[in-house]
PDB file of C-alpha atoms in Angstrom:
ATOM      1  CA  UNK T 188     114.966 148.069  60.930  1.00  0.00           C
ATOM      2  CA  UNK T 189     114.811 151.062  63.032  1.00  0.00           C
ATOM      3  CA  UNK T 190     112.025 153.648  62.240  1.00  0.00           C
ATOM      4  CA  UNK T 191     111.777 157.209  64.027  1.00  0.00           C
ATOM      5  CA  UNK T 192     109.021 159.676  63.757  1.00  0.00           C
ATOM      6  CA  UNK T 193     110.973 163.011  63.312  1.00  0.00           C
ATOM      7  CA  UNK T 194     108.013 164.937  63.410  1.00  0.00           C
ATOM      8  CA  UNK T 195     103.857 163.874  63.489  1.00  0.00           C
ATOM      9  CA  UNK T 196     100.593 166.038  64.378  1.00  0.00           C
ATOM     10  CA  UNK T 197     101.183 165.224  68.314  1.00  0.00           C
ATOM     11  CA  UNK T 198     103.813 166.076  70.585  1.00  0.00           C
ATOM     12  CA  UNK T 199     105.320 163.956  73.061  1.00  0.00           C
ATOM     13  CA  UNK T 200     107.141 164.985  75.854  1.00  0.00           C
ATOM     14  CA  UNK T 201     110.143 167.666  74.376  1.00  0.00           C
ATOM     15  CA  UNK T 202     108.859 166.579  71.133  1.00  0.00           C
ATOM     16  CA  UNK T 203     107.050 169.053  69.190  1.00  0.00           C
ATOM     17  CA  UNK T 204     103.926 168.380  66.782  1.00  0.00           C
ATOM     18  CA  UNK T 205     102.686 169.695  63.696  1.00  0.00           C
ATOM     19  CA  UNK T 206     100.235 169.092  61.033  1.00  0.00           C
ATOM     20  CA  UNK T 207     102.769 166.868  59.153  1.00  0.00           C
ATOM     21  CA  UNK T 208     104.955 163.492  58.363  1.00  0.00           C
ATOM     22  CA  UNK T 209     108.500 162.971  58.556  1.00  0.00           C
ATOM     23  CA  UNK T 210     110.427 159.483  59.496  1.00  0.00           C
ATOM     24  CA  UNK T 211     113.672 158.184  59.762  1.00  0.00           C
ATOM     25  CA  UNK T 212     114.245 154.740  58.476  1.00  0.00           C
ATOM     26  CA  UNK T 213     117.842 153.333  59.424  1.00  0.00           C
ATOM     27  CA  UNK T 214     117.858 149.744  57.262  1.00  0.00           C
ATOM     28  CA  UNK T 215     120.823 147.778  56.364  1.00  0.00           C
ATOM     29  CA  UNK T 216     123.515 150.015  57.699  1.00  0.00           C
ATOM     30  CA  UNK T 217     122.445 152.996  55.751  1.00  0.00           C
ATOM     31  CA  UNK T 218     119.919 155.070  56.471  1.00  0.00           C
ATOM     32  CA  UNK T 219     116.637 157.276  54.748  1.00  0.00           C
ATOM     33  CA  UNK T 220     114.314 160.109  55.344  1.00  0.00           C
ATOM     34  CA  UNK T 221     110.830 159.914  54.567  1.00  0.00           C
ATOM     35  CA  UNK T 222     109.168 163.081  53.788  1.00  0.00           C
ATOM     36  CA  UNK T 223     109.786 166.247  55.636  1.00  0.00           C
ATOM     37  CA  UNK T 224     106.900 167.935  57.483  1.00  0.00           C
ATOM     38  CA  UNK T 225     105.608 171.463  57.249  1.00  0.00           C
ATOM     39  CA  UNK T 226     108.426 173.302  58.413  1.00  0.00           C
ATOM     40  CA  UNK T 227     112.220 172.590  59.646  1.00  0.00           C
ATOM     41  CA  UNK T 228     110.076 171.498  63.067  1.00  0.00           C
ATOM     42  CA  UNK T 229     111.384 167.652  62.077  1.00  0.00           C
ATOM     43  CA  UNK T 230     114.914 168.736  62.012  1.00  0.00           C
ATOM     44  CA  UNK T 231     114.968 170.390  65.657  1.00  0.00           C
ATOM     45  CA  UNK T 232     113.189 166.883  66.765  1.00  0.00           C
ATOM     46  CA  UNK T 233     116.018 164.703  65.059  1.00  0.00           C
ATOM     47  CA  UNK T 234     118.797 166.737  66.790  1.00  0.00           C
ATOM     48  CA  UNK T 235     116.833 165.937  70.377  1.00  0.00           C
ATOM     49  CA  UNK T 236     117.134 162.434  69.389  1.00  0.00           C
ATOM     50  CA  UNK T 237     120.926 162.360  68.318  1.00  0.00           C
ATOM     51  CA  UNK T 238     120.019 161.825  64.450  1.00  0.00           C
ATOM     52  CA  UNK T 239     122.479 163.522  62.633  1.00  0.00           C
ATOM     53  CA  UNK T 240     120.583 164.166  59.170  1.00  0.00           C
ATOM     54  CA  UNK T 241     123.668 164.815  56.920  1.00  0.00           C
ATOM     55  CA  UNK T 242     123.981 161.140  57.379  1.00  0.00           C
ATOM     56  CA  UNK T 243     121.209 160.368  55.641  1.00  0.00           C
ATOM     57  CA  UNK T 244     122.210 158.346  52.397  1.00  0.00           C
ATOM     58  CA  UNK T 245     118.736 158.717  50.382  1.00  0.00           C
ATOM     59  CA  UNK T 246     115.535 160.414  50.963  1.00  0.00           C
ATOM     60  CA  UNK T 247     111.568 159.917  49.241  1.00  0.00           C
ATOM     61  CA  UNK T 248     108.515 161.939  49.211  1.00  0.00           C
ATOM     62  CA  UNK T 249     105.581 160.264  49.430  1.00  0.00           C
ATOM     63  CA  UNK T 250     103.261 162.383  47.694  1.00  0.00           C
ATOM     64  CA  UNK T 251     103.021 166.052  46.484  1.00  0.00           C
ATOM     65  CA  UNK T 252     101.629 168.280  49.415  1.00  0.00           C
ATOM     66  CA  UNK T 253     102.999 170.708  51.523  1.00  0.00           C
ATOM     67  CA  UNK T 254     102.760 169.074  54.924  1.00  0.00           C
ATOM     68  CA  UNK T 255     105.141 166.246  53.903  1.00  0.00           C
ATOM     69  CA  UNK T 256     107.416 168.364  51.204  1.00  0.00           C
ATOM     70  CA  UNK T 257     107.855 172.064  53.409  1.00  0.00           C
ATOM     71  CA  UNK T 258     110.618 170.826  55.446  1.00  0.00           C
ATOM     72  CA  UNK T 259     113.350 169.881  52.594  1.00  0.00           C
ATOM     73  CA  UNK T 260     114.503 173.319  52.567  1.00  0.00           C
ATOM     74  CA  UNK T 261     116.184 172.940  56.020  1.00  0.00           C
ATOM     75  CA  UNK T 262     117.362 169.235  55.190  1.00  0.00           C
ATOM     76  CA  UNK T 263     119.363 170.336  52.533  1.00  0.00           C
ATOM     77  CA  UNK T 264     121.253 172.566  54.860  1.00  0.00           C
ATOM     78  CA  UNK T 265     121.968 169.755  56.976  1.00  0.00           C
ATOM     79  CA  UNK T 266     122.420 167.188  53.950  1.00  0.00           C
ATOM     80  CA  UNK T 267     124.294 167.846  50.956  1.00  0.00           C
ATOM     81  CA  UNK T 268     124.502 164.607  48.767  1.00  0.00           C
ATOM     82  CA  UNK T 269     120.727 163.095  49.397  1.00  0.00           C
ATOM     83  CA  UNK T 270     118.569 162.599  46.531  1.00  0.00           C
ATOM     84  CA  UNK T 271     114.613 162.852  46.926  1.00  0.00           C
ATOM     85  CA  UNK T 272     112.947 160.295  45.114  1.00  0.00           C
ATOM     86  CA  UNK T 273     109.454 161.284  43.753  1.00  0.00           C
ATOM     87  CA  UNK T 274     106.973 161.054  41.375  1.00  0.00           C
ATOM     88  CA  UNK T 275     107.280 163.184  38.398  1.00  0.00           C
ATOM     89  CA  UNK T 276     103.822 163.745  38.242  1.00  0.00           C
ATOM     90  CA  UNK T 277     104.569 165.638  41.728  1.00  0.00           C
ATOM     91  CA  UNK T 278     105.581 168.714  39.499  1.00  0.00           C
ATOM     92  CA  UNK T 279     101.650 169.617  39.121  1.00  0.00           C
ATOM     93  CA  UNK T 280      99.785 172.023  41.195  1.00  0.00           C
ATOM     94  CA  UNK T 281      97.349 170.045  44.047  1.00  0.00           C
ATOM     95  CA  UNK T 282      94.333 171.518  45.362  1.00  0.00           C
ATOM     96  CA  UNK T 283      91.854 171.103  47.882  1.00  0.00           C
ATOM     97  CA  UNK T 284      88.070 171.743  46.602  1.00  0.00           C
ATOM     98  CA  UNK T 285      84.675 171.881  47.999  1.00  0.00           C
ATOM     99  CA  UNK T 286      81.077 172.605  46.578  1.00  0.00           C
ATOM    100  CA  UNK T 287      83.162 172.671  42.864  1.00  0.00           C
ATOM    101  CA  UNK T 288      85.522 175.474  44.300  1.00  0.00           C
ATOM    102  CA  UNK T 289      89.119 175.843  44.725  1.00  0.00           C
ATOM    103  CA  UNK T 290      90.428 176.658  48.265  1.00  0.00           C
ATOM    104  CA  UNK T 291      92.986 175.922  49.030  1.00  0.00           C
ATOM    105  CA  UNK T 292      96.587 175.157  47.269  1.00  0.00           C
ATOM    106  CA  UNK T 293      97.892 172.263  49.169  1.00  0.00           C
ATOM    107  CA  UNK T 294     100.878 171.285  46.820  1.00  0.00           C
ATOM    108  CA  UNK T 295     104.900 171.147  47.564  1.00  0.00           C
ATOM    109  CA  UNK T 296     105.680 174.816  48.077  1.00  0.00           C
ATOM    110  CA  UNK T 297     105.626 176.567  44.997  1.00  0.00           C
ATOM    111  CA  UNK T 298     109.117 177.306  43.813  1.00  0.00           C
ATOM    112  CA  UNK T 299     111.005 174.520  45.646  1.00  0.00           C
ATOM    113  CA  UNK T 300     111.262 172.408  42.938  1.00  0.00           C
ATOM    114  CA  UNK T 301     113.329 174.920  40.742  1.00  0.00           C
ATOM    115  CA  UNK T 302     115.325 176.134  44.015  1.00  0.00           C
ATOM    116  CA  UNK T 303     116.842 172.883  44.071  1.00  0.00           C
ATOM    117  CA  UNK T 304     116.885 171.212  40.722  1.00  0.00           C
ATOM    118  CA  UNK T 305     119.832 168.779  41.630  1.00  0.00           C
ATOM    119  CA  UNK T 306     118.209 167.540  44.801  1.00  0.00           C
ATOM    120  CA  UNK T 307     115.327 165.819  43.390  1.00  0.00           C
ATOM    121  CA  UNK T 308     115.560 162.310  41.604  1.00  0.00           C
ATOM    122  CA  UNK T 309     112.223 162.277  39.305  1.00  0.00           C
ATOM    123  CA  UNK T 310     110.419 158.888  38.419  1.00  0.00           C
ATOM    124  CA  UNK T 311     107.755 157.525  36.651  1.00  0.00           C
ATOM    125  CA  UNK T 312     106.181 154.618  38.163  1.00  0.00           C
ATOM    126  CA  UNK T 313     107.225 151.141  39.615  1.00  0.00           C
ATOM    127  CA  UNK T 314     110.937 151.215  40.449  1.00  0.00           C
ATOM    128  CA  UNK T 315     113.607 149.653  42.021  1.00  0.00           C
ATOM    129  CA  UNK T 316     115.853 152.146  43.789  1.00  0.00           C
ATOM    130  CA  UNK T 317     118.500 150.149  45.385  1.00  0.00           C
ATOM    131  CA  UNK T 318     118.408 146.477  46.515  1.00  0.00           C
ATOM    132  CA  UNK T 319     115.678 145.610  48.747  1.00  0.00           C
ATOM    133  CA  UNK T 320     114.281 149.120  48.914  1.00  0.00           C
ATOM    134  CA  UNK T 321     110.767 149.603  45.804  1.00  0.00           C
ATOM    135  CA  UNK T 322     108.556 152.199  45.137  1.00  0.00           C
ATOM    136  CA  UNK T 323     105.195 150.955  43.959  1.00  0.00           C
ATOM    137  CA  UNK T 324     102.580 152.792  42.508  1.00  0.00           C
ATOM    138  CA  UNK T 325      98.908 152.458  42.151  1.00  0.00           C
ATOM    139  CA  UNK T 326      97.394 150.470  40.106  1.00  0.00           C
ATOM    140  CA  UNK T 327      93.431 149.972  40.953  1.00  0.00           C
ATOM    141  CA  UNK T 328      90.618 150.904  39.297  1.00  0.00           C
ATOM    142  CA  UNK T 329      88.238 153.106  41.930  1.00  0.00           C
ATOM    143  CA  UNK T 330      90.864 155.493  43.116  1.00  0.00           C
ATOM    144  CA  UNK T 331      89.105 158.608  41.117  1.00  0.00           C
ATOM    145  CA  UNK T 332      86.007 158.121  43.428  1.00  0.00           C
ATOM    146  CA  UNK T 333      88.217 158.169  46.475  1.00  0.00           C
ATOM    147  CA  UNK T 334      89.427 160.979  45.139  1.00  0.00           C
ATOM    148  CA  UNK T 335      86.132 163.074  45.030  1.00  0.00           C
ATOM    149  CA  UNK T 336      85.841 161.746  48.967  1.00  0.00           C
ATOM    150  CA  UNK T 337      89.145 163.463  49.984  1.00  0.00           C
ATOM    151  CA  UNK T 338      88.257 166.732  48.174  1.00  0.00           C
ATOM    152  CA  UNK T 339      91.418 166.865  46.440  1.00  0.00           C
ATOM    153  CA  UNK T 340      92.477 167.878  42.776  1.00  0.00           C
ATOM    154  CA  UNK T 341      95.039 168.682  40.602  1.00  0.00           C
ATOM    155  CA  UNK T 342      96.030 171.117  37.686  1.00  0.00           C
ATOM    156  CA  UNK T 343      97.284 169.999  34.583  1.00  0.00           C
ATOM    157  CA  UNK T 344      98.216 172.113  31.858  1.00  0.00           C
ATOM    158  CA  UNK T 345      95.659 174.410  32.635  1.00  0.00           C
ATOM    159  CA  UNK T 346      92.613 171.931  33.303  1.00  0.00           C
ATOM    160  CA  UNK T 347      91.076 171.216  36.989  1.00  0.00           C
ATOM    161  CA  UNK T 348      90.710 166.926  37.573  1.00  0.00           C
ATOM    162  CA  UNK T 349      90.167 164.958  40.311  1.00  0.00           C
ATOM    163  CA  UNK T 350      93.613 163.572  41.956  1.00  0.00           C
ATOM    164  CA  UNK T 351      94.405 159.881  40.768  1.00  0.00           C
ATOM    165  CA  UNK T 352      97.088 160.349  43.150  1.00  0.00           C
ATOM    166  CA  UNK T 353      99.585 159.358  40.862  1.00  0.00           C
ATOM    167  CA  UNK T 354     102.242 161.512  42.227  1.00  0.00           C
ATOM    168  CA  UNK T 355     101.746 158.935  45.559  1.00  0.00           C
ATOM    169  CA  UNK T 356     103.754 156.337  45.732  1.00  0.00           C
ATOM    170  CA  UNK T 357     104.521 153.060  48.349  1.00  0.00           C
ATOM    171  CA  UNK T 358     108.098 152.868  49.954  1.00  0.00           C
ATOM    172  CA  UNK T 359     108.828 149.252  50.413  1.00  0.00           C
ATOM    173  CA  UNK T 360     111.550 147.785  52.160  1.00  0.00           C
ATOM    174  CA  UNK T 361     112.643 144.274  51.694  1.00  0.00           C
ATOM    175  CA  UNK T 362     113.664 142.408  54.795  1.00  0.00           C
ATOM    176  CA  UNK T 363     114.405 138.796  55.131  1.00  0.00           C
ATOM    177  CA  UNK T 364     111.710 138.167  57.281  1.00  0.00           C
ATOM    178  CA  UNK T 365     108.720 139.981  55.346  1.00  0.00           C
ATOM    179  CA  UNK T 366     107.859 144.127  53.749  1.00  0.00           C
ATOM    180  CA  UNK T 367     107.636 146.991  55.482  1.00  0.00           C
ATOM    181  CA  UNK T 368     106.141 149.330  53.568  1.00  0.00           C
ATOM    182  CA  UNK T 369     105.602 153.212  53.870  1.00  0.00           C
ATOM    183  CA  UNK T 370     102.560 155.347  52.358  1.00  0.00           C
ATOM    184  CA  UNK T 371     102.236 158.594  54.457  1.00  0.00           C
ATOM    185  CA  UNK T 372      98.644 159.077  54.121  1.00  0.00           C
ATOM    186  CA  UNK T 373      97.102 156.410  51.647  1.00  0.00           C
ATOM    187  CA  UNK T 374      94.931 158.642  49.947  1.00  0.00           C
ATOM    188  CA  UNK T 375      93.859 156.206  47.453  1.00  0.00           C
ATOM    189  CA  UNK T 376      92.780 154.076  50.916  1.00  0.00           C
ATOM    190  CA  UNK T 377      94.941 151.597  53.288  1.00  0.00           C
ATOM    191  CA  UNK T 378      93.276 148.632  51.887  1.00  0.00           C
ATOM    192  CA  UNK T 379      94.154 149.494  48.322  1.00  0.00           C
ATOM    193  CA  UNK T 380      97.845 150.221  49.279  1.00  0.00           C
ATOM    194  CA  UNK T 381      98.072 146.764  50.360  1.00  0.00           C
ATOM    195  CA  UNK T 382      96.647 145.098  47.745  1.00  0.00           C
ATOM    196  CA  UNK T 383      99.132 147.080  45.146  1.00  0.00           C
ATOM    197  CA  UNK T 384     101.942 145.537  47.332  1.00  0.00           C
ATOM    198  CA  UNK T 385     100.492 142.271  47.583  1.00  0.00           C
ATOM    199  CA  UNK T 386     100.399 142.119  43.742  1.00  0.00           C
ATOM    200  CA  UNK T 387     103.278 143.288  42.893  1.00  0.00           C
ATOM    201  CA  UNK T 388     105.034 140.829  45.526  1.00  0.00           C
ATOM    202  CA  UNK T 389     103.438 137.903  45.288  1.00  0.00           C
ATOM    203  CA  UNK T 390     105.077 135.637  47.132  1.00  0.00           C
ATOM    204  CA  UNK T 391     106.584 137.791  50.000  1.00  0.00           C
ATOM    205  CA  UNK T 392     104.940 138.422  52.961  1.00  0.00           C
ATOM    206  CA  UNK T 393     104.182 142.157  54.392  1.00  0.00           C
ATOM    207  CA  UNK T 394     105.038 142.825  58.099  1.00  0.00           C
ATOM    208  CA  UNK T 395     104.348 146.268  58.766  1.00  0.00           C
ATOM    209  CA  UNK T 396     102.892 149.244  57.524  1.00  0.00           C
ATOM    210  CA  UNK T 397     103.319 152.756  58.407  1.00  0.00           C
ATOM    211  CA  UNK T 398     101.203 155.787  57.390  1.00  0.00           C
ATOM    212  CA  UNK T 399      97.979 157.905  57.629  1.00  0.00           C
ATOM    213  CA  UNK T 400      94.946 156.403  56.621  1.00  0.00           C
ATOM    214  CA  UNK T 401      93.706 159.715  55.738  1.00  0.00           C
ATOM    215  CA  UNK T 402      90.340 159.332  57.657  1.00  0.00           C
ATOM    216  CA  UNK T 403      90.351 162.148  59.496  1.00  0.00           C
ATOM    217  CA  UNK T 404      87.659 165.044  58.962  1.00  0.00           C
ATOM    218  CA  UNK T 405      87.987 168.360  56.841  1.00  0.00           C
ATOM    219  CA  UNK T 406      87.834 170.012  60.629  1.00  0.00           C
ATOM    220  CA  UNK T 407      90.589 168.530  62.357  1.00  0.00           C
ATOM    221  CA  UNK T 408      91.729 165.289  64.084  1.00  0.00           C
ATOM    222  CA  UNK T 409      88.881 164.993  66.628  1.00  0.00           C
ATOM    223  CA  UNK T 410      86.736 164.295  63.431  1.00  0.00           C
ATOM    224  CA  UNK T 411      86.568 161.890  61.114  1.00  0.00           C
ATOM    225  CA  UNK T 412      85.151 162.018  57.378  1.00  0.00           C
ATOM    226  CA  UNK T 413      83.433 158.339  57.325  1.00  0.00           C
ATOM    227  CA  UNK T 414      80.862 156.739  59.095  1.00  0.00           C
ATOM    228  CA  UNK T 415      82.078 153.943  61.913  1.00  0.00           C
ATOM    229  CA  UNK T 416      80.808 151.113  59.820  1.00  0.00           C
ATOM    230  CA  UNK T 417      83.038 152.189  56.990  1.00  0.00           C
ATOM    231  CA  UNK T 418      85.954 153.022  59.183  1.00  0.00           C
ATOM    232  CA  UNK T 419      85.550 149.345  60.517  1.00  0.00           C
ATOM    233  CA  UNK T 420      85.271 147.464  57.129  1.00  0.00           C
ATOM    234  CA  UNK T 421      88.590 148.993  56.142  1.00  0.00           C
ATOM    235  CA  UNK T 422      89.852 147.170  59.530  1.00  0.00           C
ATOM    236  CA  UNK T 423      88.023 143.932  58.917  1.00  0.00           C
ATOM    237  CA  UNK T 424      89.828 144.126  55.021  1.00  0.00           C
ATOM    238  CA  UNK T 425      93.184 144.789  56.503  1.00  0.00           C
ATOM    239  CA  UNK T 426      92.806 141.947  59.221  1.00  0.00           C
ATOM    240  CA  UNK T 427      91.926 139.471  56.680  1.00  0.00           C
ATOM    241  CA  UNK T 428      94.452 140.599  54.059  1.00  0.00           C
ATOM    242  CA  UNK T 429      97.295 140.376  56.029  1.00  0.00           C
ATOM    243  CA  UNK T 430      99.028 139.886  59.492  1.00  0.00           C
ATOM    244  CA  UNK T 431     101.275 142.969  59.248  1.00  0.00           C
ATOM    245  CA  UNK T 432     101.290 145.282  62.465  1.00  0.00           C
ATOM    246  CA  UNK T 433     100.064 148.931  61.390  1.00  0.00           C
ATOM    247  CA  UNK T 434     101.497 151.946  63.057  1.00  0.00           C
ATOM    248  CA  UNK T 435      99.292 154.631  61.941  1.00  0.00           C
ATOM    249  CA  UNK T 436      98.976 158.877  63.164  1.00  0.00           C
ATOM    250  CA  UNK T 437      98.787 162.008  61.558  1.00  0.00           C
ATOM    251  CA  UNK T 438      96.092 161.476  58.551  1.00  0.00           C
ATOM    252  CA  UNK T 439      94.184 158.789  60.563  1.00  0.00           C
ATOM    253  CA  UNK T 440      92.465 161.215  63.204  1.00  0.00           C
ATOM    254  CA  UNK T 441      91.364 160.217  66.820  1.00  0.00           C
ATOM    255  CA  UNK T 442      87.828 159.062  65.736  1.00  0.00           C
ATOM    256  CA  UNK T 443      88.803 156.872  62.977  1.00  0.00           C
ATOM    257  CA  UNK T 444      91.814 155.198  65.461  1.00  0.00           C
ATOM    258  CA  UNK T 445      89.795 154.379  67.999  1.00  0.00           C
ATOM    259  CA  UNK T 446      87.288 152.603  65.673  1.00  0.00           C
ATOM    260  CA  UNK T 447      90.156 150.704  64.020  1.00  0.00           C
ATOM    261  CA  UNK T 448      91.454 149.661  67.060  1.00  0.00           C
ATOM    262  CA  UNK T 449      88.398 147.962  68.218  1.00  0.00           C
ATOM    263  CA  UNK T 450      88.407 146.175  64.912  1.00  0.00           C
ATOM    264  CA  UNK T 451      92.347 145.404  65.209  1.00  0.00           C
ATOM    265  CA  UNK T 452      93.463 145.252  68.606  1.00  0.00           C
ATOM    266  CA  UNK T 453      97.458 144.913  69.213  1.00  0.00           C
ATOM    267  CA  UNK T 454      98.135 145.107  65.263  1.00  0.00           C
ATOM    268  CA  UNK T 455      97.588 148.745  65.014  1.00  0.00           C
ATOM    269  CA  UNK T 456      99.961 151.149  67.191  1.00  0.00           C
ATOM    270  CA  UNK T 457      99.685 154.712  67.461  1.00  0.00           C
ATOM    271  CA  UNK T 458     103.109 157.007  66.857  1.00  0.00           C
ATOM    272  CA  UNK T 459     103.964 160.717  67.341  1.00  0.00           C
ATOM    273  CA  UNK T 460     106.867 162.645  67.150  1.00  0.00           C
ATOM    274  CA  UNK T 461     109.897 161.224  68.971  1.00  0.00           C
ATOM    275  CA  UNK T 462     108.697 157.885  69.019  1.00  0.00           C
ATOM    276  CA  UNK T 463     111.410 154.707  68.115  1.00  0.00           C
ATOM    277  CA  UNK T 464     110.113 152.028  66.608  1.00  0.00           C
ATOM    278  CA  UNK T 465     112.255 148.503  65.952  1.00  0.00           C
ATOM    279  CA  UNK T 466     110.269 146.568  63.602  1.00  0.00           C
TER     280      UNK T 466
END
């Protein structure tokens, strides 16, 4: 499996960065787009690295915000036979809140939905989308207190909750060596993620994991929302959970990586836009 970030928070070289997720997974001869950024930035970065994106065979959202939804609009001009897989629970309005107040409305762009009705593949749940490739949902009790932590909530006919994050969903692809599993920002926390693939897989073993660990502070990526001895008993759960190598960015934030890393060592890799992975 091949794996390129088409656009992350840092820029690399001719690469350009934004506040955003978008990778391109190239698995079994066929080959998938994960999210789409905050703007058509991700499609300007695949044509610098010679991915043609009306290739693409199938594409997912993770979850239902803006900085991994914005950039569809431009991937549809390039692409016109993808589906989007997503949550159908993605069709409510997300929020960020603080002190009890709504501020901000953090959701996929309002409007894009209904702009391209035959673009988007809805689901509800656990599913099996083709062979070898799963979404899998979450499943744990303690997510709603996570959720008050991120400052994050969503609007349901009418009424203002807490985000279970059930619009966010686990991209797992089944190799014949192990998982490799995709959840752009783990909301809901890395460690849980895991364990909701570990369950629902048994008896396969999961060799990498790509995503945000969504860690970093309301103020930007040179801060970081938890304290260093919670940042570093994620890392100890994670190390004794599993072997899988962890390639982590845009959610994470510096502060939170480098604490990880001490915690991790090799196992967890950095990426940013334009970056190749073979996994």
């Amino acid at each position: 499996m091949i794996v390129k970030v088409l656009v992350e928070n840092t820029e690399n070289g001719c690469f350009q960065g934004e506040h955003g997720l978008c990778l391109y997974v190239e698995y079994k001869g066929k080959k998938y787009l994960i999210d789409s950024g905050s703007s058509p930035m991700f499609a300007q970065n695949a044509e610098l690295m010679g991915v043609d994106l009306s290739t693409v065979d199938a594409a997912f959202l993770s979850h239902a915000h803006y900085d991994h939804s914005s950039g569809y609009p431009a991937f549809f001009e390039k692409n016109n036979h993808a589906k989007v897989y997503l949550q159908s629970t993605s069709k409510n309005r997300h929020y960020f809140k603080i002190a009890g107040a709504i501020k901000k409305y953090i959701g996929i762009p309002k409007g894009l939905l209904d702009q391209f009705p035959d673009r988007f593949t809805y689901i509800d749940g656990a599913a099996k989308i083709e062979e070898g490739i799963y979404i899998v949902l979450h499943s744990s009790e303690g997510i709603l207190e996570r959720a008050k932590h991120t400052h994050m909530c969503v609007v349901v006919d009418g009424k203002t909750k807490y985000d279970d994050f059930s619009h966010e969903q686990t991209i797992v692809f089944e190799e014949e060596d192990g998982l490799v599993c995709f959840n752009s920002c783990s909301h809901s926390g890395v460690d849980i993620a895991i364990a909701e693939v570990k369950r629902a897989f048994p008896d396969k073993k999961i060799k990498a994991y790509f995503g945000g660990f969504h860690m970093m502070g309301i103020t930007g990526v040179q801060s970081c929302s938890y304290k260093k001895n919670e940042v570093q008993a994620v890392a100890e759960t994670l190390s004794a959970a599993t072997d899988a190598r962890f390639f982590s960015g845009h959610c994470t934030g510096i502060i939170a990586y480098d604490w990880l890393k001490e915690v991790m060592g090799n196992r967890l890799e950095a990426f940013q836009s334009g970056k190749v992975i073979e996994v």
